[in-house]
Amino acid sequence: MTPPPLILRAFRQPEQLSALDPAEWDLLIRQARKANLLASLHVLLQERSVLAAAPAGPREHLAWADALAQRHMLAVRQEVSLIRQALQACAVPVILLKGAAYVMAQLPSAHGRLFSDIDILVPKERLDQVEAALMLHGWAATHHDAYDQRYYRTWMHELPPMRHIRRMTVIDVHHAIVPDTAPVYPDPAKLRASACPVEGQAGLLTLAPADMVLHSAVHLFHDGELDNGLRDLVDLDRLLRHFGSQPSFWPMLIERARTLELTRPLFYALRYTHSLLHTNVPTEALAQATRFGHPGNATLALMDALFSRALLPEHPSCADRLSGLARQMLYIRASWLRMPPLLLARHLFHKAFLSPRLAESAP
Amino acid sequence: MKISELSPVQLQQRLHQQGLCIRTGPFVTRVHTSLTAAVEGIGLLYADYPVADEDDFADFHIRLALPRGVRRWIKPQVLFLFDGTRTFKPLPADQAFPMFEWGLNWCVSSHAHSYLIIHAAVLEKHGHAVIMPAPPGSGKSTLCAALARNGWRLLSDELALVRIADGNVIPLPRPVSLKNASIDIMRDYAPDAVFSRKVSDTMKGTVAHMQAPADSVARAGEPARPGWVIFPRYEAGAGTRLTDTPKARAFMRAADNAFNYSLLGERGFASLAALIEASSCHEFTYSNLDEAIDTFNRLQPQVPLS
């Protein structure tokens, strides 16, 4: 059996990295860069006090990534404060999602995490008001094509992404965490009801700890965009380690997954963080997640084959002959999970044949 | 070992197979390529550079490759791959060597954030660096090439690396990039220097590279202290004129030419402030290279080395 890729070994047992030779460090840094995890690796080595044991060359690359990540966190805080100002007049509770939430709630998963957009969740009935307020403060729609507009507004769980005309920053305004058209639909009202205020930032909230984990899981295992698959799995790992240090968290997590109908993504999240990153999941929690979220055996065998490949960095050293196919199949699966088959067929037909023609005939 | 110690066949094999690890200043780049234009350019202009151990850590992994499909044969193109990732649009295959140079600049300027990186030519004399930030077309490279042939040590013709930890200017001597009319001017000016062949119709017009002086390459490990920050401007027919420029203005102009000033935040500000503080700052207009060199040779550092 081939040994697991260095990047997995690094996140499982950073203490053992001091045994790597220069060529192995070379490969580790490349895998981490490709996975967008260099700065996270820097933080991890710092936390475990093993950074000094790394040779000078790799340590320099980790420090470079850290400089970028520090700047990024600052930019996120500033952007969030501008969003808060823009939406102040609406008096709408703004729930930060994913990366921005980790940064503002100062969770360990924030360190070294690079992301391009800020995601927020607002009540569906307030969408128009939020959109108008953002436009008034300089954010403009990015998708001008009439079909794209309809695609987002009718079927998706978010507005078309909006970009600030001067700063070029992008905000995704969600009203739910999965598309309206998806077969499972965790009720956004329940998510909003349990949201937690961000300390010192009136009007800003994050999802409750269990909901944050479930959102991260549904995003990774239902969304099909696996360019940052391992980075997202590391997020889950860090969230689980952080919240899971309270024993009461685990039963709550299982309970919440059942309420929100997200037991399947939770099952995958616990299964793959445990198998790939050796996240410490209590046996009882794993058993419960299996009981409620286990797919059929054949499906699981297929998912194991797909995710064990697609969750690795897209680096040649982490790929086998089936890696590309695995990513493609998961992409198709994600579209499938997003929309009922007929709607999906219609959407793909439009994207393949009509959108290009319309683009050509545009002035 | 130096690259010149490899036979042409060995060089080609290395670039083709395991990759050639070239040390330039503080960085090691592992290069793979089978494109003749790139192999030729590297063999010619990097002859004096040390080859790093291939089992060692390399900072950047790059490959210049032909694309798949028809563009391999019809109007062939070259791709620049940064550890397998396409970072630029493909260029015509005969631009492989300039693309290698531009790509290498990108590798440094978009990663090496332990330095404040300014788009500038840098030379050194008596331990002091002259940093010349300037936009393209200001005659920065021509002046840099001429100074490098006249007793100034070449630190870089594109990237000033100011080490944040100690404010030292770190050498990254690499071939000097010349454009359009500058190419023939330098060929006449330095007939015994080594030049790559001209490549026309690039995004910067016609380009050629001049080999960095061997002494500059050999002394790539010796940093310099900041001495002068000079903003050069070539103006046809103009007299040679060196004037003082206020430090606040020099600061802003250098910041405009820095790649990672805002990324570095407070540290970027502190590094640039220290650099400007320690340097005497000037604007420089010229049209005659000999007079220009004369003026530079009379420069006195603001603070003598202790």
XYZ file of C-alpha atoms in Angstrom:
669
model
C 0.000 0.000 0.000
C 1.287 3.474 -0.849
C 1.826 5.761 2.146
C -0.646 8.649 2.521
C 0.386 11.968 0.910
C 2.731 14.115 3.008
C 0.107 16.840 3.402
C -2.206 14.406 5.224
C 0.639 13.172 7.408
C 1.450 16.800 8.245
C -2.056 17.599 9.454
C -2.371 14.290 11.309
C 0.892 14.434 13.188
C 2.777 17.701 12.722
C 5.265 16.591 15.375
C 6.642 13.995 12.979
C 7.583 16.522 10.326
C 10.998 17.072 11.881
C 11.967 13.684 10.440
C 11.408 14.807 6.834
C 14.379 15.162 4.495
C 14.760 18.262 2.264
C 13.172 16.582 -0.765
C 10.134 15.625 1.330
C 9.819 19.176 2.653
C 9.970 20.356 -0.937
C 7.011 18.158 -1.839
C 5.057 19.001 1.310
C 5.290 22.738 0.662
C 4.124 22.237 -2.920
C 1.165 20.096 -1.877
C 0.200 22.597 0.808
C 0.434 25.512 -1.622
C -1.706 23.720 -4.176
C -4.307 22.959 -1.491
C -4.297 26.563 -0.280
C -3.106 25.299 3.084
C 0.375 26.805 3.453
C -0.700 29.428 5.977
C -2.805 26.889 7.886
C 0.213 24.632 8.057
C 2.227 27.544 9.424
C -0.343 28.085 12.176
C -0.479 24.392 12.992
C 3.306 24.101 13.328
C 3.320 27.211 15.479
C 0.575 25.866 17.756
C 2.439 22.609 18.264
C 5.764 24.431 18.748
C 7.447 22.527 15.943
C 7.958 25.392 13.509
C 11.541 25.922 14.639
C 12.344 22.318 13.728
C 11.555 22.980 10.064
C 14.544 23.751 7.817
C 15.090 27.404 6.828
C 13.824 27.114 3.227
C 10.396 25.633 3.984
C 10.057 27.865 7.050
C 10.531 30.880 4.807
C 7.703 29.741 2.522
C 5.433 29.226 5.531
C 6.246 32.736 6.765
C 5.493 34.176 3.295
C 2.095 32.508 3.360
C 1.530 33.805 6.891
C 2.194 37.403 5.785
C -0.459 37.032 3.106
C -2.906 35.445 5.559
C -2.441 38.199 8.137
C -3.185 40.826 5.522
C -6.174 38.817 4.418
C -7.667 38.664 7.920
C -7.293 42.413 8.241
C -9.005 42.938 4.887
C -11.857 40.628 5.897
C -12.442 42.520 9.142
C -12.500 45.793 7.262
C -14.837 44.481 4.589
C -17.202 43.040 7.201
C -17.330 46.367 8.989
C -18.185 48.118 5.704
C -20.943 45.576 5.038
C -22.278 46.163 8.526
C -22.346 49.908 7.935
C -24.076 49.477 4.577
C -26.785 47.320 6.116
C -27.207 49.278 9.325
C -30.224 51.216 8.061
C -32.070 47.981 7.146
C -31.859 46.790 10.752
C -31.641 43.238 9.449
C -29.750 40.597 11.426
C -26.704 39.669 9.314
C -25.387 36.158 9.814
C -21.828 35.691 8.593
C -21.089 32.330 7.006
C -17.922 30.278 6.484
C -14.579 32.116 6.349
C -15.857 35.533 7.438
C -17.609 33.899 10.405
C -14.422 32.087 11.451
C -12.474 35.339 11.305
C -15.020 37.467 13.181
C -15.712 34.801 15.829
C -11.936 34.349 16.165
C -12.112 30.589 15.690
C -8.930 28.606 15.158
C -10.082 27.762 11.614
C -9.715 31.465 10.735
C -5.933 31.415 10.913
C -4.333 31.047 7.558
C -7.581 30.577 5.706
C -7.733 32.426 2.395
C -11.021 33.008 0.649
C -12.290 35.384 -1.968
C -15.896 36.202 -1.078
C -17.798 37.137 2.032
C -20.957 35.097 2.538
C -23.895 36.351 4.549
C -27.310 34.895 5.375
C -30.400 37.114 5.675
C -34.150 36.371 5.804
C -35.607 35.710 2.346
C -38.308 38.338 2.761
C -35.620 40.983 3.389
C -33.508 40.103 0.305
C -34.731 43.020 -1.818
C -34.050 45.483 0.924
C -30.540 44.090 1.536
C -29.745 44.079 -2.170
C -30.890 47.693 -2.514
C -28.838 48.797 0.495
C -25.731 47.104 -0.861
C -26.234 48.680 -4.283
C -26.598 52.049 -2.649
C -23.198 51.500 -1.034
C -21.374 50.516 -4.199
C -21.936 46.792 -4.699
C -23.190 45.859 -8.181
C -24.535 42.646 -9.683
C -21.955 40.548 -11.534
C -24.238 38.373 -13.677
C -26.009 40.538 -16.216
C -27.242 37.771 -18.457
C -31.039 37.482 -18.046
C -30.876 33.710 -17.784
C -28.217 33.809 -15.060
C -30.287 36.326 -13.111
C -33.305 34.053 -13.297
C -31.218 31.005 -12.452
C -30.041 32.585 -9.213
C -33.245 34.347 -8.272
C -35.664 31.507 -8.981
C -33.726 28.415 -8.125
C -30.690 29.216 -6.011
C -30.254 29.970 -2.333
C -28.413 33.210 -2.979
C -28.471 36.377 -5.039
C -26.065 36.561 -7.966
C -22.687 37.507 -6.420
C -22.269 41.271 -6.026
C -18.951 43.044 -6.530
C -17.984 46.370 -5.033
C -17.237 48.761 -7.878
C -14.164 50.305 -6.275
C -12.733 47.668 -3.963
C -13.666 44.753 -6.281
C -14.606 42.681 -3.248
C -17.385 40.139 -3.685
C -20.317 39.434 -1.404
C -22.671 36.453 -1.675
C -26.035 37.150 -0.102
C -27.765 33.909 0.899
C -31.242 33.304 2.224
C -30.645 29.594 2.822
C -27.669 27.237 2.951
C -28.860 24.929 0.147
C -30.756 25.769 -3.071
C -34.551 25.986 -2.959
C -34.614 23.215 -5.506
C -32.608 20.680 -3.456
C -34.446 17.647 -2.088
C -33.347 18.313 1.509
C -33.982 21.789 2.730
C -32.780 22.748 6.197
C -35.149 25.448 7.390
C -33.261 28.798 7.419
C -35.597 30.087 10.151
C -34.244 27.417 12.497
C -30.673 28.405 11.651
C -31.430 32.056 12.288
C -33.211 31.333 15.546
C -30.079 29.739 17.057
C -27.516 32.170 15.632
C -24.981 33.640 18.068
C -24.061 37.326 18.236
C -20.453 38.259 17.419
C -18.890 39.793 20.486
C -18.544 43.565 20.232
C -20.170 43.738 16.777
C -23.815 44.681 17.208
C -25.998 43.389 14.362
C -23.546 40.667 13.327
C -24.109 36.999 14.077
C -22.640 33.637 13.245
C -24.360 30.276 13.066
C -24.438 28.278 16.298
C -21.453 25.894 16.644
C -23.329 22.765 15.529
C -24.942 24.628 12.625
C -21.572 25.962 11.563
C -20.212 22.417 11.332
C -23.304 21.252 9.440
C -23.105 24.145 7.000
C -19.459 23.465 6.364
C -20.330 19.783 5.791
C -23.228 20.448 3.429
C -21.081 22.905 1.500
C -18.257 20.425 1.056
C -20.231 17.255 0.444
C -23.093 18.671 -1.622
C -21.501 21.494 -3.579
C -19.172 19.751 -5.977
C -16.611 22.533 -6.052
C -13.712 20.596 -4.701
C -10.881 22.920 -5.763
C -10.409 23.606 -2.088
C -11.660 20.227 -0.900
C -8.846 19.499 1.509
C -8.870 23.070 2.837
C -12.582 22.690 3.584
C -11.968 19.335 5.243
C -9.281 20.964 7.384
C -11.867 23.617 8.346
C -14.199 20.867 9.498
C -11.380 19.210 11.396
C -10.531 22.440 13.198
C -14.157 23.233 13.991
C -14.695 19.725 15.357
C -11.536 19.828 17.451
C -12.464 23.245 18.796
C -16.142 22.714 19.624
C -15.697 18.988 20.314
C -13.517 19.617 23.346
C -16.863 20.136 25.156
C -18.313 16.610 25.503
C -21.871 18.007 25.330
C -21.189 19.225 21.769
C -21.374 15.804 20.114
C -24.909 14.707 21.135
C -26.075 18.248 20.276
C -24.473 17.990 16.827
C -26.242 14.688 16.075
C -29.553 16.062 17.340
C -29.203 19.196 15.271
C -28.352 17.228 12.114
C -31.588 15.293 12.578
C -33.653 18.458 13.086
C -32.159 20.113 10.009
C -32.233 16.914 7.913
C -28.484 17.031 7.423
C -27.508 13.636 8.809
C -26.019 12.484 5.490
C -23.497 15.342 5.108
C -22.669 15.019 8.811
C -21.955 11.333 8.330
C -19.580 12.120 5.465
C -17.948 14.936 7.417
C -17.170 12.708 10.412
C -16.177 9.781 8.233
C -13.685 11.684 6.063
C -12.196 13.981 8.704
C -11.630 10.860 10.775
C -10.172 8.734 7.976
C -8.101 11.414 6.199
C -7.062 13.768 9.008
C -7.463 11.441 12.011
C -9.833 13.896 13.682
C -10.740 12.547 17.065
C -14.459 11.762 16.803
C -15.951 9.983 19.869
C -17.020 6.411 19.024
C -20.553 7.096 20.210
C -20.907 10.139 17.921
C -19.560 8.219 14.943
C -21.995 5.361 15.678
C -24.942 7.773 15.899
C -23.960 9.609 12.718
C -23.666 6.228 10.983
C -27.061 5.137 12.274
C -28.849 8.214 10.921
C -26.737 9.182 7.932
C -25.245 5.989 6.438
C -26.086 5.672 2.724
C -26.527 2.273 1.052
C -23.391 0.102 1.065
C -22.848 0.370 -2.680
C -23.249 4.163 -2.577
C -20.827 4.417 0.302
C -18.237 2.295 -1.502
C -18.522 4.639 -4.473
C -18.366 7.779 -2.314
C -15.271 6.435 -0.550
C -13.611 5.889 -3.911
C -14.575 9.374 -5.101
C -13.910 11.450 -1.986
C -10.657 9.704 -1.057
C -9.350 11.045 -4.385
C -11.150 14.346 -4.824
C -10.387 15.584 -1.303
C -6.636 15.467 -1.952
C -4.793 18.492 -3.381
C -4.896 18.705 -7.183
C -1.169 18.097 -7.292
C 0.348 15.423 -9.552
C 1.967 13.799 -6.505
C -1.493 13.203 -4.966
C -3.253 11.922 -8.072
C -3.825 8.548 -9.625
C -5.458 7.623 -12.933
C -8.942 8.021 -11.487
C -8.541 11.395 -9.739
C -9.828 13.479 -12.638
C -12.795 11.179 -13.155
C -13.613 11.296 -9.429
C -13.754 15.098 -9.474
C -15.970 15.110 -12.556
C -18.362 12.577 -11.071
C -18.671 14.578 -7.870
C -19.374 17.689 -9.876
C -22.197 15.938 -11.708
C -23.485 14.563 -8.412
C -23.542 18.061 -6.932
C -25.644 19.417 -9.801
C -27.922 16.432 -9.331
C -28.311 17.221 -5.642
C -29.011 20.843 -6.396
C -31.932 20.441 -8.781
C -34.536 17.883 -9.790
C -33.479 16.024 -12.987
C -35.756 17.805 -15.437
C -34.792 21.234 -14.217
C -31.143 20.209 -14.333
C -31.527 19.013 -17.939
C -33.118 22.333 -18.849
C -30.375 24.291 -17.087
C -27.559 22.345 -18.747
C -29.250 22.637 -22.156
C -29.477 26.390 -21.736
C -25.852 26.706 -20.598
C -24.560 24.496 -23.435
C -26.535 25.817 -26.404
C -28.377 29.034 -25.662
C -25.994 31.031 -23.438
C -23.093 30.902 -25.960
C -25.396 32.008 -28.826
C -26.807 34.855 -26.791
C -23.298 35.924 -25.847
C -22.305 35.944 -29.524
C -25.254 38.002 -30.673
C -24.801 40.517 -27.854
C -23.561 43.930 -29.098
C 29.151 23.438 -9.605
C 28.333 26.079 -12.230
C 26.013 25.618 -15.173
C 28.921 26.254 -17.563
C 30.526 23.062 -16.268
C 27.714 21.003 -17.763
C 28.187 19.959 -21.388
C 25.408 21.085 -23.768
C 24.104 17.514 -23.814
C 24.142 17.245 -19.992
C 22.365 20.589 -19.696
C 19.689 19.540 -22.128
C 19.241 16.227 -20.337
C 18.863 17.864 -16.936
C 16.340 20.377 -18.193
C 14.505 17.597 -19.932
C 14.481 14.984 -17.195
C 15.003 15.632 -13.482
C 15.046 19.428 -13.838
C 17.911 21.877 -13.421
C 18.147 23.594 -10.027
C 19.489 27.117 -10.583
C 20.491 29.308 -7.651
C 19.790 33.007 -8.198
C 20.387 35.162 -5.134
C 18.437 33.710 -2.188
C 16.231 31.470 -4.352
C 16.559 28.075 -5.973
C 14.409 27.413 -9.029
C 13.937 23.955 -10.484
C 13.392 24.297 -14.221
C 12.049 21.701 -16.630
C 11.932 22.324 -20.335
C 12.568 20.668 -23.661
C 12.075 23.839 -25.717
C 15.223 24.631 -27.679
C 14.814 28.407 -27.295
C 14.677 28.076 -23.506
C 17.555 25.578 -23.267
C 19.701 27.852 -25.423
C 18.883 30.991 -23.427
C 19.526 29.334 -20.072
C 22.808 27.785 -21.271
C 23.988 31.156 -22.576
C 22.847 33.625 -19.913
C 23.013 31.454 -16.785
C 26.455 29.925 -17.471
C 27.980 31.504 -14.336
C 25.183 30.504 -11.940
C 25.589 27.776 -9.341
C 23.668 24.533 -9.794
C 21.923 23.574 -6.544
C 21.739 19.992 -5.318
C 18.752 18.297 -6.875
C 17.826 16.461 -3.657
C 17.610 19.775 -1.845
C 14.642 22.046 -1.234
C 13.739 24.257 -4.209
C 11.712 27.453 -3.866
C 10.026 27.466 -7.246
C 9.205 24.636 -9.641
C 8.628 25.788 -13.156
C 8.146 24.140 -16.506
C 8.157 25.671 -19.953
C 6.176 23.313 -22.130
C 4.424 22.996 -25.448
C 0.659 22.799 -25.185
C -1.179 19.675 -26.285
C -3.090 19.635 -29.531
C -2.533 21.562 -32.742
C -0.766 24.512 -31.098
C 2.181 22.164 -30.656
C 2.645 22.152 -34.436
C 0.834 25.075 -36.015
C 2.082 28.466 -34.777
C 3.583 26.668 -31.781
C 3.145 28.168 -28.332
C 4.874 27.924 -24.984
C 3.198 27.508 -21.591
C 4.637 28.661 -18.275
C 3.660 26.198 -15.564
C 4.223 27.032 -11.908
C 4.365 23.631 -10.243
C 1.913 22.358 -12.843
C -0.405 25.376 -12.729
C -0.769 27.638 -15.742
C -0.143 31.157 -14.500
C 0.016 33.132 -17.738
C -1.543 33.045 -21.169
C 0.536 31.019 -23.629
C 3.023 32.925 -25.799
C 4.531 32.128 -29.206
C 7.156 29.400 -28.733
C 10.109 31.596 -29.765
C 9.397 33.783 -26.688
C 10.246 30.884 -24.361
C 13.312 32.547 -22.846
C 11.761 35.977 -22.184
C 8.799 34.114 -20.711
C 11.165 32.238 -18.400
C 12.560 35.579 -17.195
C 9.154 37.194 -16.708
C 7.835 34.068 -15.024
C 10.775 33.968 -12.630
C 10.161 37.618 -11.696
C 6.540 36.724 -11.011
C 7.579 33.770 -8.821
C 9.629 36.064 -6.617
C 7.364 39.110 -6.550
C 4.215 37.182 -5.745
C 5.634 34.920 -3.035
C 8.717 36.251 -1.273
C 6.983 38.382 1.357
C 9.909 38.441 3.765
C 11.137 41.234 1.499
C 9.628 44.532 0.511
C 9.808 44.104 -3.268
C 10.083 47.211 -5.417
C 10.000 47.240 -9.200
C 13.415 48.807 -9.605
C 16.925 48.378 -10.928
C 19.493 48.008 -8.133
C 23.267 48.380 -8.219
C 25.929 48.651 -5.549
C 29.200 50.442 -4.929
C 31.308 50.486 -1.757
C 28.558 48.641 0.130
C 25.775 51.065 -0.762
C 22.844 50.279 -3.030
C 21.268 52.637 -5.515
C 17.633 51.753 -6.061
C 15.987 53.049 -9.237
C 12.242 52.535 -9.227
C 10.674 53.427 -12.539
C 7.863 52.501 -14.867
C 8.698 50.824 -18.213
C 10.065 53.213 -20.849
C 12.038 55.376 -18.430
C 15.371 53.985 -19.526
C 15.964 52.223 -16.242
C 17.331 49.002 -17.755
C 19.639 50.766 -20.213
C 21.134 52.862 -17.433
C 21.360 49.770 -15.245
C 23.178 47.787 -17.953
C 25.615 50.650 -18.550
C 26.364 51.045 -14.824
C 26.845 47.283 -14.466
C 29.558 47.535 -17.165
C 31.239 50.466 -15.383
C 32.240 49.372 -11.919
C 28.844 49.120 -10.295
C 27.797 45.679 -9.048
C 24.469 44.524 -10.473
C 22.026 43.474 -7.767
C 18.969 43.299 -10.042
C 17.523 45.065 -13.037
C 13.880 44.431 -12.058
C 13.381 43.586 -8.393
C 14.771 45.435 -5.395
C 14.538 43.069 -2.425
C 14.609 44.971 0.866
C 14.838 42.395 3.638
C 12.245 43.270 6.265
C 14.259 41.700 9.087
C 17.245 44.065 8.781
C 16.619 46.579 5.978
C 19.452 45.192 3.866
C 19.160 45.173 0.097
C 19.515 41.583 -1.094
C 21.040 40.835 -4.509
C 19.107 38.916 -7.129
C 21.431 39.337 -10.116
C 19.826 38.001 -13.269
C 20.080 38.878 -16.984
C 19.257 42.504 -17.791
C 16.179 42.855 -19.943
C 16.584 45.298 -22.844
C 13.822 46.513 -25.098
C 13.643 47.927 -28.638
C 16.254 50.656 -29.307
C 18.117 49.895 -26.056
C 19.260 46.567 -27.474
C 21.455 48.057 -30.205
C 22.574 50.900 -27.959
C 23.922 48.372 -25.434
C 25.427 46.137 -28.126
C 27.452 49.104 -29.379
C 28.211 50.284 -25.877
C 29.387 46.871 -24.611
C 30.459 44.867 -27.679
C 32.124 42.149 -25.583
C 29.050 41.483 -23.404
C 26.936 38.368 -24.004
C 23.427 38.966 -25.367
C 20.590 36.586 -26.069
C 19.130 36.736 -29.533
C 16.440 39.331 -30.200
C 12.849 38.181 -29.891
C 10.374 40.399 -31.661
C 6.634 41.003 -31.300
C 6.495 40.323 -27.578
C 4.091 42.271 -25.367
C 7.008 44.605 -24.654
C 8.109 44.904 -28.286
C 11.471 43.456 -29.278
C 13.441 42.168 -26.309
C 16.912 40.764 -25.668
C 18.740 39.954 -22.452
C 22.281 40.886 -21.503
C 24.237 38.483 -19.318
C 24.824 39.658 -15.744
C 28.537 40.318 -15.030
C 30.198 37.199 -13.600
C 31.459 39.124 -10.585
C 27.905 40.209 -9.661
C 26.740 36.600 -9.886
C 29.664 35.369 -7.773
C 28.918 37.977 -5.073
C 25.161 37.330 -4.978
C 25.454 36.418 -1.285
C 26.678 39.896 -0.238
C 23.866 42.262 0.751
C 24.179 46.042 0.555
C 23.032 48.936 2.760
C 20.551 51.439 1.310
C 22.387 54.396 -0.276
C 20.278 56.237 -2.824
C 16.792 56.111 -4.236
C 16.884 57.657 -7.703
C 14.008 58.038 -10.160
C 15.579 57.973 -13.648
C 14.051 59.356 -16.798
C 15.500 59.120 -20.279
C 14.595 62.153 -22.386
C 15.961 62.453 -25.925
C 18.365 65.382 -26.167
C 18.053 66.370 -22.501
C 21.015 67.491 -20.442
C 22.184 65.401 -17.481
C 20.376 66.608 -14.394
C 20.344 65.195 -10.861
C 17.990 67.008 -8.472
C 16.949 66.349 -4.892
C 13.459 65.061 -4.360
C 11.570 65.452 -1.066
C 11.535 62.258 1.004
C 7.763 62.186 1.333
C 7.429 62.262 -2.428
C 10.131 59.618 -2.868
C 8.281 57.441 -0.355
C 4.997 57.647 -2.264
C 6.615 57.005 -5.632
C 8.553 54.009 -4.332
C 5.360 52.664 -2.728
C 3.603 52.985 -6.106
C 6.306 50.834 -7.632
C 6.290 48.196 -4.863
C 4.648 44.833 -5.483
C 3.748 43.939 -1.924
C 3.721 47.262 -0.046
C 0.068 47.086 0.933
C 0.173 43.333 1.503
C 2.886 43.820 4.118
C 0.780 46.398 5.976
C 2.582 48.021 8.878
C 5.797 46.145 8.167
C 5.766 47.405 4.591
C 5.377 50.958 5.798
C 8.158 50.592 8.365
C 10.558 48.982 5.862
C 9.954 51.590 3.195
C 10.212 54.428 5.707
C 13.561 53.084 6.948
C 14.794 52.672 3.378
C 13.862 56.219 2.388
C 15.220 57.595 5.653
C 18.622 55.988 5.070
C 18.849 56.977 1.384
C 19.402 60.256 -0.349
C 16.608 60.690 -2.867
C 16.901 62.202 -6.327
C 15.333 62.586 -9.697
C 17.615 62.018 -12.610
C 17.131 63.061 -16.243
C 19.619 61.984 -18.910
C 20.190 61.300 -22.573
C 23.938 60.668 -22.652
C 25.079 57.423 -21.003
C 28.687 58.514 -20.359
C 27.574 61.665 -18.588
C 25.033 59.637 -16.636
C 27.703 57.237 -15.404
C 29.920 60.157 -14.499
C 27.159 61.602 -12.350
C 26.585 58.263 -10.609
C 30.294 57.831 -9.924
C 30.305 61.132 -8.031
C 27.400 60.134 -5.747
C 28.196 60.274 -2.042
C 26.190 58.163 0.395
C 24.153 60.080 2.957
C 25.368 57.890 5.804
C 28.834 56.330 5.539
C 29.065 52.622 6.423
C 30.108 52.104 10.021
